[in-house]
Coordinates of C-alpha atoms in Angstrom, one line a residue:
M364 CA 15.0 -89.0 46.0
T365 CA 14.4 -87.3 49.3
N366 CA 13.1 -84.5 49.4
A367 CA 14.4 -81.4 50.1
Q368 CA 14.1 -79.2 52.8
S369 CA 14.5 -75.6 52.8
W370 CA 15.7 -72.5 54.5
L371 CA 16.1 -68.6 54.4
L372 CA 20.0 -67.5 54.4
L373 CA 18.8 -63.9 55.6
E374 CA 21.6 -60.5 55.5
Y375 CA 21.8 -58.9 58.7
R376 CA 20.3 -55.6 58.8
D377 CA 19.3 -53.8 62.3
D378 CA 15.7 -54.5 62.1
L379 CA 16.0 -58.1 61.0
P380 CA 15.9 -59.9 64.8
E381 CA 12.2 -57.6 65.0
K382 CA 11.0 -59.1 62.0
L383 CA 11.9 -62.6 62.7
Y384 CA 10.4 -62.6 65.8
R385 CA 7.6 -60.6 64.7
L386 CA 6.2 -62.8 61.8
G387 CA 8.2 -66.2 62.4
E388 CA 6.4 -69.1 64.4
N389 CA 9.7 -70.9 65.3
P390 CA 12.6 -68.4 64.4
D391 CA 15.4 -70.1 66.1
P392 CA 18.0 -68.6 64.0
Y393 CA 21.6 -70.4 62.8
R394 CA 24.4 -67.8 62.9
L395 CA 26.3 -68.3 59.6
F396 CA 29.6 -66.9 60.8
D397 CA 29.7 -68.5 64.2
G398 CA 32.7 -71.1 64.6
T399 CA 34.3 -69.4 61.6
E400 CA 37.2 -66.2 61.4
L401 CA 34.4 -63.9 61.2
A402 CA 33.0 -64.9 64.7
P403 CA 34.3 -61.7 66.2
C404 CA 31.0 -59.9 64.0
V405 CA 28.5 -62.7 64.6
D406 CA 26.4 -60.0 65.6
Q407 CA 26.0 -58.7 62.3
S408 CA 26.0 -62.3 61.1
P409 CA 23.3 -63.5 58.3
L410 CA 20.8 -66.1 60.0
L411 CA 19.8 -69.3 58.4
V412 CA 16.1 -69.7 59.5
S413 CA 14.4 -73.1 58.9
V414 CA 11.0 -72.8 56.2
A415 CA 9.5 -75.7 57.4
E416 CA 9.3 -73.9 61.2
N417 CA 8.3 -70.4 60.0
P418 CA 5.9 -70.7 57.0
S419 CA 4.6 -67.2 57.9
L420 CA 8.0 -66.4 57.1
M421 CA 8.4 -67.7 53.9
A422 CA 4.8 -66.3 52.7
D423 CA 6.4 -62.6 53.8
F424 CA 9.5 -63.3 52.0
L425 CA 8.2 -64.7 49.0
A426 CA 5.0 -62.1 48.8
Q427 CA 7.5 -59.0 49.6
P428 CA 10.6 -59.8 48.4
H429 CA 11.7 -56.0 48.3
D430 CA 11.5 -56.3 52.5
W431 CA 14.0 -59.0 52.1
A432 CA 17.6 -59.3 51.4
G433 CA 18.8 -63.0 51.4
L434 CA 18.7 -66.2 49.9
Q435 CA 15.7 -69.3 49.5
I436 CA 18.2 -72.7 49.7
D437 CA 16.4 -76.1 49.2
S438 CA 18.5 -79.0 50.0
A439 CA 18.3 -82.9 50.8
Q440 CA 21.3 -83.4 53.0
P441 CA 21.5 -82.8 56.7
L442 CA 21.5 -79.0 57.8
S443 CA 24.7 -79.4 59.4
N444 CA 26.2 -80.4 55.7
V445 CA 24.7 -77.2 54.3
L446 CA 25.8 -75.0 57.2
Q447 CA 29.2 -76.6 56.5
H448 CA 29.1 -75.9 53.1
L449 CA 27.8 -72.1 53.5
R450 CA 30.7 -71.3 56.1
H451 CA 33.4 -72.7 53.7
I452 CA 32.4 -70.8 50.7
L453 CA 32.2 -67.3 52.7
F454 CA 36.2 -67.7 52.4
I455 CA 37.9 -67.2 48.9
G456 CA 41.2 -66.7 47.4
F457 CA 42.1 -64.5 44.4
D458 CA 44.9 -63.0 42.1
G459 CA 47.4 -65.6 43.5
S460 CA 48.1 -65.4 47.3
R461 CA 45.2 -63.0 48.3
K462 CA 42.0 -63.8 51.1
G463 CA 38.8 -62.0 51.5
V464 CA 34.8 -62.6 52.3
L465 CA 32.5 -63.8 49.5
R466 CA 28.9 -61.4 50.7
Y467 CA 26.7 -64.6 48.5
S468 CA 24.1 -63.6 51.4
N469 CA 23.4 -60.1 49.5
P470 CA 21.4 -60.3 46.6
R471 CA 23.2 -58.2 44.5
T472 CA 26.2 -60.4 44.9
A473 CA 24.3 -63.2 44.3
S474 CA 23.2 -61.7 41.1
Y475 CA 26.7 -61.4 39.4
F476 CA 28.2 -64.5 41.1
F477 CA 25.9 -67.2 41.1
P478 CA 24.7 -66.7 36.9
A479 CA 28.8 -66.9 36.1
L480 CA 29.2 -70.4 37.0
E481 CA 28.7 -73.1 34.6
G482 CA 28.8 -76.5 34.6
G483 CA 31.2 -78.4 37.0
D484 CA 31.9 -74.9 38.9
L485 CA 28.2 -75.0 39.6
A486 CA 27.8 -77.9 41.2
L487 CA 31.2 -77.2 43.3
W488 CA 30.2 -73.8 44.8
L489 CA 26.5 -74.8 45.5
G490 CA 27.9 -78.1 46.9
P491 CA 24.8 -79.7 48.6
I492 CA 22.5 -77.6 47.4
R493 CA 19.6 -78.0 45.0
R494 CA 18.5 -75.3 44.3
L495 CA 19.2 -71.6 44.8
S496 CA 16.9 -68.8 44.8
W497 CA 16.7 -65.4 45.4
Y498 CA 15.0 -61.9 44.2
G499 CA 17.9 -59.0 43.0
A500 CA 19.2 -57.0 40.3
T501 CA 22.7 -56.1 38.8
W502 CA 23.1 -52.9 39.5
R503 CA 22.3 -52.3 35.3
E504 CA 19.0 -54.3 35.8
S505 CA 18.2 -51.3 39.0
A506 CA 19.2 -48.8 36.4
D507 CA 16.1 -50.1 34.2
Q508 CA 14.3 -50.9 37.5
Q509 CA 14.0 -54.2 37.2
A510 CA 14.3 -56.7 39.8
L511 CA 13.7 -60.6 39.1
W512 CA 13.6 -63.6 41.1
Y513 CA 16.7 -65.9 40.5
S514 CA 17.6 -69.7 40.3
Q515 CA 20.2 -72.0 40.2
E516 CA 19.5 -75.9 39.9
N517 CA 22.4 -77.9 40.8
P518 CA 21.7 -82.0 39.7
H519 CA 24.9 -83.2 41.3
A520 CA 23.2 -82.0 45.5
D521 CA 22.6 -85.0 46.5
Q522 CA 25.9 -86.8 45.7
W523 CA 27.6 -84.1 47.1
R524 CA 30.4 -85.3 50.5
A525 CA 31.8 -83.0 52.9
I526 CA 35.7 -83.6 52.9
A527 CA 38.0 -82.3 56.3
G528 CA 40.2 -79.8 55.7
R529 CA 39.0 -78.5 52.5
K530 CA 41.0 -75.3 51.2
S531 CA 39.3 -72.2 50.3
F532 CA 37.5 -71.9 46.6
V533 CA 39.7 -69.9 44.7
L534 CA 37.7 -67.7 42.1
D535 CA 38.8 -67.9 38.3
E536 CA 38.6 -65.6 35.8
G537 CA 35.4 -65.3 35.2
Q538 CA 34.0 -65.6 38.6
A539 CA 36.8 -62.2 39.6
Q540 CA 35.4 -60.3 36.4
A541 CA 31.8 -61.1 37.6
L542 CA 32.5 -59.5 40.6
Q543 CA 34.5 -57.1 39.3
R544 CA 31.9 -56.0 36.7
Q545 CA 29.5 -55.7 40.1
Q546 CA 31.7 -52.9 41.4
T547 CA 32.1 -51.0 38.5
E548 CA 28.5 -51.0 37.6
K549 CA 28.1 -50.0 41.1
F550 CA 30.2 -47.1 40.8
L551 CA 28.3 -45.8 37.3
F552 CA 25.4 -46.5 38.9
H553 CA 26.0 -43.6 41.7
W554 CA 27.3 -41.2 39.4
W555 CA 24.5 -42.1 36.8
Q556 CA 21.9 -41.4 39.3
Q557 CA 22.9 -37.9 39.4
Q558 CA 22.3 -37.1 35.8
S559 CA 18.9 -35.4 34.2
S560 CA 18.8 -37.1 30.5
L561 CA 21.5 -39.8 29.8
S562 CA 20.8 -43.0 30.0
F563 CA 22.7 -45.9 31.9
A564 CA 23.6 -47.9 27.9
E565 CA 25.6 -44.2 27.1
A566 CA 27.1 -43.9 30.6
S567 CA 28.3 -47.7 30.2
S568 CA 30.0 -46.5 26.8
Y569 CA 31.1 -44.0 28.3
L570 CA 32.7 -45.3 31.1
E571 CA 34.4 -48.4 29.2
E572 CA 35.9 -45.8 27.0
G573 CA 37.4 -44.1 29.6
M574 CA 38.8 -47.1 31.2
T575 CA 40.0 -48.3 28.0
S576 CA 41.7 -44.5 27.7
G577 CA 43.6 -46.0 30.8
F578 CA 41.5 -43.7 33.3
L579 CA 41.3 -46.3 36.6
S580 CA 40.9 -43.6 39.8
A581 CA 37.6 -42.8 40.5
D582 CA 38.0 -39.6 40.6
S583 CA 39.8 -39.4 36.9
L584 CA 36.6 -41.8 35.8
S585 CA 33.7 -39.6 36.9
T586 CA 35.7 -36.2 35.1
Y587 CA 35.7 -38.0 31.9
L588 CA 32.3 -39.5 32.3
A589 CA 31.2 -35.9 32.9
I590 CA 33.1 -34.2 29.8
R591 CA 32.2 -36.8 27.6
S592 CA 28.6 -36.5 28.8
D593 CA 28.7 -32.3 28.1
H594 CA 29.7 -33.0 24.7
R595 CA 28.0 -35.7 24.0
G596 CA 27.6 -34.8 20.7
A597 CA 30.9 -34.4 19.3
T598 CA 33.6 -36.9 18.5
P599 CA 36.5 -37.6 20.7
P600 CA 39.8 -37.8 19.9
P601 CA 41.1 -41.2 18.7
R602 CA 43.5 -41.6 21.3
L603 CA 44.6 -39.1 24.0
P604 CA 48.5 -38.1 24.8
Q605 CA 50.7 -39.1 27.5
G606 CA 50.7 -37.4 30.8
S607 CA 49.3 -36.8 34.2
D608 CA 45.3 -37.9 33.9
E609 CA 44.8 -34.0 34.7
V610 CA 46.8 -33.2 31.3
R611 CA 44.8 -35.7 29.2
L612 CA 41.5 -34.7 30.5
N613 CA 42.1 -31.6 29.7
H614 CA 43.4 -32.7 26.1
L615 CA 39.9 -34.3 26.0
K616 CA 37.7 -31.6 26.9
T617 CA 39.6 -29.1 24.5
S618 CA 39.1 -31.6 21.6
L619 CA 35.7 -31.9 22.2
E620 CA 35.2 -28.3 22.4
R621 CA 36.3 -28.3 19.3
S622 CA 34.7 -31.2 17.6
A623 CA 31.6 -29.4 19.0
T624 CA 32.2 -25.9 17.5
D625 CA 33.7 -27.6 14.2
K626 CA 29.7 -29.0 13.8
E627 CA 28.3 -25.8 14.4
S628 CA 29.7 -23.8 12.2
H629 CA 29.2 -26.5 9.2
A630 CA 25.6 -26.7 10.1

């Protein structure tokens, strides 16, 4: 079996070029957006750098993972195949006819998306990549102050062959849900950071309640979370009335205040 080569695919940051040329022996990076629909944004493209030619860079990536945002890519296939595949999976289809860009090189996105892949889907998305590794965390893991090394293995990488004219990959339900969970937990994390005594697990249960009750906008969900957090010992009503979000949220607040009063009077 051919030995794998390794690359770092690094997310663009303003200080990235300076770090590459300060720490790398021979950075000579490849810009991921070159030759794609994102070419107009090439100045902010993720950069692909050879590990073999930049051992000092790789050593810092492993020793100081908090200082880097990116992926380690191991593959026995030619660089041209790896680059072709990395550029191909940038563009995705979802919700029928909608199209988008998958920021998989961001460790946060990678921490949600790649673990959601199973079996044949994993081989399909990783393509010529034998192993994909990164240091990152979901928003929930960040709330617990946990970050870890993730790794995904693809035993079919060496048999992968490039196919000309391949269509964009389409997200299945599980993959779309994983990315939606990323956005939901991001919203919750930023709200939760402003709280003093509420655990992330409690906040998550309140958010799930609110979404199940039909609150979908950020403003309505923020208000729902605040009301539930302010009345943590009260029992919420089994259902909320029909009407606008404002009417329903006022009903929730009144019901929780009444529930708290009743509990105090029977204490």
